[in-house]
Coordinates of C-alpha atoms in Angstrom, one line a residue:
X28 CA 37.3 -3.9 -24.6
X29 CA 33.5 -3.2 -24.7
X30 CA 33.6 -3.3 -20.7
X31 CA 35.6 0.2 -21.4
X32 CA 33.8 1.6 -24.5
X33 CA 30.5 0.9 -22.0
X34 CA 32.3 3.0 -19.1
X35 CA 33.6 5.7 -21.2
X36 CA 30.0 6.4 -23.4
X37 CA 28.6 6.2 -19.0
X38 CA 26.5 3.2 -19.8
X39 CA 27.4 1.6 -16.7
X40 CA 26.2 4.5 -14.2
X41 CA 22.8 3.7 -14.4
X42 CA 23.7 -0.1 -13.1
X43 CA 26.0 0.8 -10.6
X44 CA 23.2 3.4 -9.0
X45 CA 20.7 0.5 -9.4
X46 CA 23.0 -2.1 -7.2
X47 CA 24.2 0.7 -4.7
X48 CA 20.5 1.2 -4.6
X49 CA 19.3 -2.1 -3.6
X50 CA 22.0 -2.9 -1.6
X51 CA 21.1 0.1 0.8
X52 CA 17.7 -0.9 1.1
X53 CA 19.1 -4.2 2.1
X54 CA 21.6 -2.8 4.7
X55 CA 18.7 -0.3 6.0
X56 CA 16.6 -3.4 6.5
X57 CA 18.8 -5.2 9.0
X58 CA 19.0 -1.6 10.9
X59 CA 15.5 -1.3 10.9
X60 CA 14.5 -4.8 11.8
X61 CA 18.0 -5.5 14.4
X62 CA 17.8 -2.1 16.0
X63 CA 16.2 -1.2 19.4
X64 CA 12.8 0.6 18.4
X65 CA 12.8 2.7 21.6
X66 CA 12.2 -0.4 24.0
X67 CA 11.0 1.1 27.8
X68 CA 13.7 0.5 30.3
X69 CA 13.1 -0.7 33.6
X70 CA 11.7 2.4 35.8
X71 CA 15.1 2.4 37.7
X72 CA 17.0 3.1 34.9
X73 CA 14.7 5.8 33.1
X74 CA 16.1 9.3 33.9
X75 CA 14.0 12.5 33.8
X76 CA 15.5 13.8 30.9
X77 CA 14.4 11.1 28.8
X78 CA 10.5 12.2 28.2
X79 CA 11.2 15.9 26.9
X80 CA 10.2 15.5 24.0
X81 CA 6.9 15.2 24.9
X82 CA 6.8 18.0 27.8
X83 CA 5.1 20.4 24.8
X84 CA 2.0 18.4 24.7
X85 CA 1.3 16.6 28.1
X86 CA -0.4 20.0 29.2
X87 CA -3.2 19.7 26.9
X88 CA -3.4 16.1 28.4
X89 CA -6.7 15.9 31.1
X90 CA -4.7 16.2 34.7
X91 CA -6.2 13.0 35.8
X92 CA -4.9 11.0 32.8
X93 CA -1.7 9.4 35.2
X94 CA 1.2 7.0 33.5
X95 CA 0.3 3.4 34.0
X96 CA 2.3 0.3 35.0
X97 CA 2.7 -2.1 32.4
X98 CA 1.4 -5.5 33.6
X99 CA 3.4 -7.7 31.4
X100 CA 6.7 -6.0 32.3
X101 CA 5.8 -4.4 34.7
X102 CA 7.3 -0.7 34.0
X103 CA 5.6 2.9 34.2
X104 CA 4.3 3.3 30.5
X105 CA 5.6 6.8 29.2
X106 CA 3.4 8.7 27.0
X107 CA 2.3 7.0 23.6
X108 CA 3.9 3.8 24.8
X109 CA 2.3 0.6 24.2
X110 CA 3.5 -3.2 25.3
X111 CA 4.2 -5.6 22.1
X112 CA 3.0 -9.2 22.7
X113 CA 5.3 -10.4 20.4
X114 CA 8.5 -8.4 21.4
X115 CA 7.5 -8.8 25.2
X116 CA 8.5 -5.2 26.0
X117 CA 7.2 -1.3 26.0
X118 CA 8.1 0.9 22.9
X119 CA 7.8 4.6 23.3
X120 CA 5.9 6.4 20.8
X121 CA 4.5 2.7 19.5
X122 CA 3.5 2.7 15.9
X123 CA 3.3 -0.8 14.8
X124 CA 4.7 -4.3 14.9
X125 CA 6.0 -4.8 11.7
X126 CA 5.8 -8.7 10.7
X127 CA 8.6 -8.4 7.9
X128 CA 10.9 -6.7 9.7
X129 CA 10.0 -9.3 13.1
X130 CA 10.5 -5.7 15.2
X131 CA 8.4 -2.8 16.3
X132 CA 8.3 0.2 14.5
X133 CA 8.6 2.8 16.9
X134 CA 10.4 6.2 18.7
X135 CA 14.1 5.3 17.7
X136 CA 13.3 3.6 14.8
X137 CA 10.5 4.5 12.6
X138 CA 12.2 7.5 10.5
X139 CA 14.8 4.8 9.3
X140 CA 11.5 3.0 8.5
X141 CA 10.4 5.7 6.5
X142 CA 13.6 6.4 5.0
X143 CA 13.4 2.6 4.4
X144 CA 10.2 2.6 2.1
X145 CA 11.2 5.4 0.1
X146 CA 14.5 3.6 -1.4
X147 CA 12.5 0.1 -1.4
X148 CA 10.1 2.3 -3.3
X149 CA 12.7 3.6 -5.7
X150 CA 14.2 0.2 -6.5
X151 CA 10.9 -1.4 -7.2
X152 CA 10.4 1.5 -9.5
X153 CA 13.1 1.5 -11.5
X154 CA 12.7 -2.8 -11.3
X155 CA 9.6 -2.5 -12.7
X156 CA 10.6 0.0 -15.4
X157 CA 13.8 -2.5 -16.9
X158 CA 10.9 -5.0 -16.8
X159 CA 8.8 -3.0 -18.9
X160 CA 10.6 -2.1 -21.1
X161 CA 12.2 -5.9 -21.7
X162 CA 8.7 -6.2 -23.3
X163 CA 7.8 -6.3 -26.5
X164 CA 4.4 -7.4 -26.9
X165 CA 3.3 -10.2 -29.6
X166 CA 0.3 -12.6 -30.0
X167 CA 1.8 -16.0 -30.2
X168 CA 2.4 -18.7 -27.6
X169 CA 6.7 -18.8 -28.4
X170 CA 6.2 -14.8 -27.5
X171 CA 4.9 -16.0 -23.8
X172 CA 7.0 -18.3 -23.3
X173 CA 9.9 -16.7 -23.9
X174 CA 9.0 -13.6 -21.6
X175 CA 7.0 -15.6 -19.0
X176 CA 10.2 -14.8 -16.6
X177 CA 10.0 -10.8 -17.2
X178 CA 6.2 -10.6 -17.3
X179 CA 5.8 -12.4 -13.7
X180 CA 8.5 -10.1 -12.5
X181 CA 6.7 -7.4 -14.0
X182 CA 3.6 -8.2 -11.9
X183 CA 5.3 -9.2 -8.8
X184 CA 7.0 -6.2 -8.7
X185 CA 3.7 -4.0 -9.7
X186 CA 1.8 -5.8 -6.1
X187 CA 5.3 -4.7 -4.0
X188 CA 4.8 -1.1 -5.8
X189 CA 1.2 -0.3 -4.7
X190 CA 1.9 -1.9 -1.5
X191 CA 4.6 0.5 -0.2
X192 CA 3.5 3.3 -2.2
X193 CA 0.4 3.0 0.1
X194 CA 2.5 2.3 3.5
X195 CA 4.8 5.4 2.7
X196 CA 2.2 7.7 2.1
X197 CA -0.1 6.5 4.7
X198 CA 3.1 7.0 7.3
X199 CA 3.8 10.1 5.7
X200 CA 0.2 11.7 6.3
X201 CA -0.2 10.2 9.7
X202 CA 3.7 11.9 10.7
X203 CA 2.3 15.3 9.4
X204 CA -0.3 14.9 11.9
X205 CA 1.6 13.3 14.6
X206 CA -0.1 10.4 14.8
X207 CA 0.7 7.1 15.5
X208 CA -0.8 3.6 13.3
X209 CA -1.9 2.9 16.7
X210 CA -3.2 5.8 18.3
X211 CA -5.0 6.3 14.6
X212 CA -6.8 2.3 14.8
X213 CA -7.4 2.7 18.6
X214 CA -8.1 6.4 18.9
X215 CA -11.2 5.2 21.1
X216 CA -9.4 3.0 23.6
X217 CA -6.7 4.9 24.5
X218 CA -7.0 7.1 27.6
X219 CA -5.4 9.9 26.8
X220 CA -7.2 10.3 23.8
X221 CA -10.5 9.6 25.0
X222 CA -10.7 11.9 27.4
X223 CA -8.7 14.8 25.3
X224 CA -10.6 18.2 24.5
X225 CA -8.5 17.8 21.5
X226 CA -9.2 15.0 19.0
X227 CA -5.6 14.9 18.7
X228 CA -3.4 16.6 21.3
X229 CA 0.2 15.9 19.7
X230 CA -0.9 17.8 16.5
X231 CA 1.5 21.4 16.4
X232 CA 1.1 21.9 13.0
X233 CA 2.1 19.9 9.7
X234 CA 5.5 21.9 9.3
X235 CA 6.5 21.3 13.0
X236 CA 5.3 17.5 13.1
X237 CA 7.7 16.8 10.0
X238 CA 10.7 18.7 11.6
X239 CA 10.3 17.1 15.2
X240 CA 10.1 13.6 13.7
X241 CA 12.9 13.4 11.3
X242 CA 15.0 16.4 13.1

């Protein structure tokens, strides 16, 4: 049948890769946007252990910079933790609140994010290069309508492109510096910061930064 001849000559790899593609940026979705992004547990419950990862940096931290008490739920604030308004809890090492995921980005969290982006950004890709090359370009008004369908999802997937091509690389530079979104928009209103000799005290090299986020 041609369903074989198209299996043996390997023209259905390339399809195959496509769905397992998109259907792992679909499943990494729902573990981005349904898994805890590093909420703050009551005080009670937080064990000592917990904050190590940031026992490299809090020496370079001005001594009277102390952990505050959240007043919405009313826990001690780690380091780089921020309260969400719209998940009504803390999230260590805050980054954003992502509205189409409806979750924080955060400590537990955001290198799925990243991971995330970069197949998103492989799928709309390879989307946008099947709707390219569906094109072929006449003058004539039977010509437009006929590809009116692949033309729109040409653009639409163009906008998507540029938008998370500018989100992954904008993450991407701001992890090589270890940075947060927030501590990046709000550099100025942040204690720690403000008063730090350093203009940013988390920063131990590009090399390290990549390894301790993703490793």
């Amino acid at each position: 049948s041609d369903l074989q001849k198209q299996e043996e000559r390997g023209e259905l790899l390339q399809p195959l890769i496509f769905v397992l593609l998109v259907l792992c940026s679909i499943l990494l979705y729902f573990k981005v946007s349904l898994m805890d992004p590093g909420f703050v547990k009551p005080e009670e419950e937080v064990k000592e252990g917990e904050d190590k990862g940031q026992g490299v940096v809090i020496p370079q931290i001005p001594g009277d910079i102390k952990l505050r008490r959240c007043g919405y739920c009313l826990v001690k604030q780690p380091m780089r933790a921020k309260h969400c308004q719209l998940c009504q809890h803390c999230v260590r090492r805050y980054d954003h609140h992502c509205p189409w995921l409806e979750n924080c980005v955060g400590e537990r969290n955001h290198p799925l994010f990243i991971v995330y982006l970069s197949v998103q950004l492989v799928v709309l890709l390879w989307g946008g290069h099947v709707a390219w090359s569906g094109l072929y370009f006449e003058q004539s008004r039977e010509w437009l309508q006929q590809n009116i369908f692949l033309l729109v999802s040409f653009f639409l997937i163009f906008i998507f492109t540029i938008v998370v091509l500018l989100l992954l690389v904008s993450h991407l530079y701001l992890i090589s510096c270890n940075t947060t979104t927030w501590e990046f928009m709000s550099h100025h209103r942040i204690s720690y910061l403000r008063h730090s000799e350093l203009e940013n005290p988390f920063d131990q090299g590009i090399i390290l930064n990549l390894w301790r986020f993703f490793c």
